[in-house]
Short mmCIF file of C-alpha atoms in Angstrom, two decimals:
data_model
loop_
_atom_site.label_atom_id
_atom_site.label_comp_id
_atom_site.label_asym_id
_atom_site.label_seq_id
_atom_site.Cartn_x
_atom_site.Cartn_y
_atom_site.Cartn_z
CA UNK A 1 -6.35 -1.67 -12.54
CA UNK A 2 -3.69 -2.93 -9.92
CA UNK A 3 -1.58 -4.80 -12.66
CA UNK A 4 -1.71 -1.80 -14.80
CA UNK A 5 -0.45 0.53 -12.04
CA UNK A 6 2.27 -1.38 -11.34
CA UNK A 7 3.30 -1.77 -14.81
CA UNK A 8 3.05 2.23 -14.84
CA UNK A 9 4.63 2.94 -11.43
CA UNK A 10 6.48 -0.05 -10.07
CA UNK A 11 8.04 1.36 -6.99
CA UNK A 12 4.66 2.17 -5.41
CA UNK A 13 3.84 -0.87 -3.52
CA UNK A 14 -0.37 -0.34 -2.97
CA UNK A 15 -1.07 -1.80 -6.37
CA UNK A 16 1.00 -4.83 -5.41
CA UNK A 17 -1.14 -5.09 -2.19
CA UNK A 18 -4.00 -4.49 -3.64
CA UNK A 19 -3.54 -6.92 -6.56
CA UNK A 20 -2.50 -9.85 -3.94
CA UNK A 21 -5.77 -9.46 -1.94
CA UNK A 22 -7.71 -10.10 -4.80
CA UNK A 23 -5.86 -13.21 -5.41
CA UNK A 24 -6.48 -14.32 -1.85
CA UNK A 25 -9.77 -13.82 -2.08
CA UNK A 26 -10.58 -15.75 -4.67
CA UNK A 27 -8.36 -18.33 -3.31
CA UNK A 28 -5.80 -17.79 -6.21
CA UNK A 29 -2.85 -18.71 -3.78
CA UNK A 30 0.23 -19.00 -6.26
CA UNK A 31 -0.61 -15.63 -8.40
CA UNK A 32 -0.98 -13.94 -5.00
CA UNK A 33 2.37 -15.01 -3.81
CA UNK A 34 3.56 -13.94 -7.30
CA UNK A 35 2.83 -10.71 -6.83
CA UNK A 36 4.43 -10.40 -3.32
CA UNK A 37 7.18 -12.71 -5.06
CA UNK A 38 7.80 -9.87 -7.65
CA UNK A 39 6.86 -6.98 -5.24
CA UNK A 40 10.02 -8.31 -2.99
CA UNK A 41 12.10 -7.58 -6.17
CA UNK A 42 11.41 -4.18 -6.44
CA UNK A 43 11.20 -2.97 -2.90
CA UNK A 44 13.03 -4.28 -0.03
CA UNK A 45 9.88 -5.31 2.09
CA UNK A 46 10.05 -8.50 4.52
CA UNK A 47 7.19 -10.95 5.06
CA UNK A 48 6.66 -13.24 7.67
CA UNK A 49 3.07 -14.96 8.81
CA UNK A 50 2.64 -12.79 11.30
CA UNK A 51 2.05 -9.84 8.43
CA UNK A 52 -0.80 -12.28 7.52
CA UNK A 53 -2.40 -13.67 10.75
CA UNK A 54 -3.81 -9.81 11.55
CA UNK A 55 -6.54 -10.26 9.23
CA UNK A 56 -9.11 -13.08 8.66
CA UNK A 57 -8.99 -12.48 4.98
CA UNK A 58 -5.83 -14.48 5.23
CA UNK A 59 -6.27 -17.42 7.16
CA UNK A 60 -6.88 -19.72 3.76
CA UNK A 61 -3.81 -18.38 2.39
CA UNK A 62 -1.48 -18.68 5.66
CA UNK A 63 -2.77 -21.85 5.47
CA UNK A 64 -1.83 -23.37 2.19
CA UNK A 65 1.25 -25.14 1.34
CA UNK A 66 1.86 -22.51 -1.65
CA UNK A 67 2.55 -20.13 1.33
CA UNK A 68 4.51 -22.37 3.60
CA UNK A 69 6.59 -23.02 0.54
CA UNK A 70 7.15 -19.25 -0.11
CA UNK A 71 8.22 -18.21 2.95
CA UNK A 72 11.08 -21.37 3.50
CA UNK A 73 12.33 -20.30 0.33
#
């Protein structure tokens, strides 16, 4: 349902969020960062690892090398 929210309403950014998490979850690391990737594009929203580091779910992802990629890029 995420995906087909943001096709419908890009400029909200929940569906992006919501989306990414699900990636995370199921360790899914380069579609999550993707999303973030493509929400970026649309709204002007800054990530750094400490967005991440709050919440367990992410330690996995914060973790990878997809992510450390991402965010010297």
């Amino acid at each position: 349902y995420a995906a087909k929210a943001i096709d419908i309403e890009p400029e909200l950014t929940d569906p992006y969020f919501a989306l990414a998490q699900s990636h995370v979850v199921l360790g899914q690391f380069a579609e999550a960062i993707e999303v973030y990737s493509a929400l970026l594009a649309e709204v002007d929203y800054g990530f750094s690892k400490a967005n991440f580091a709050q919440d367990a779910t992410y330690t996995k992802f914060i973790a990878s090398p997809q992510f450390k990629k991402w965010l010297r890029e």
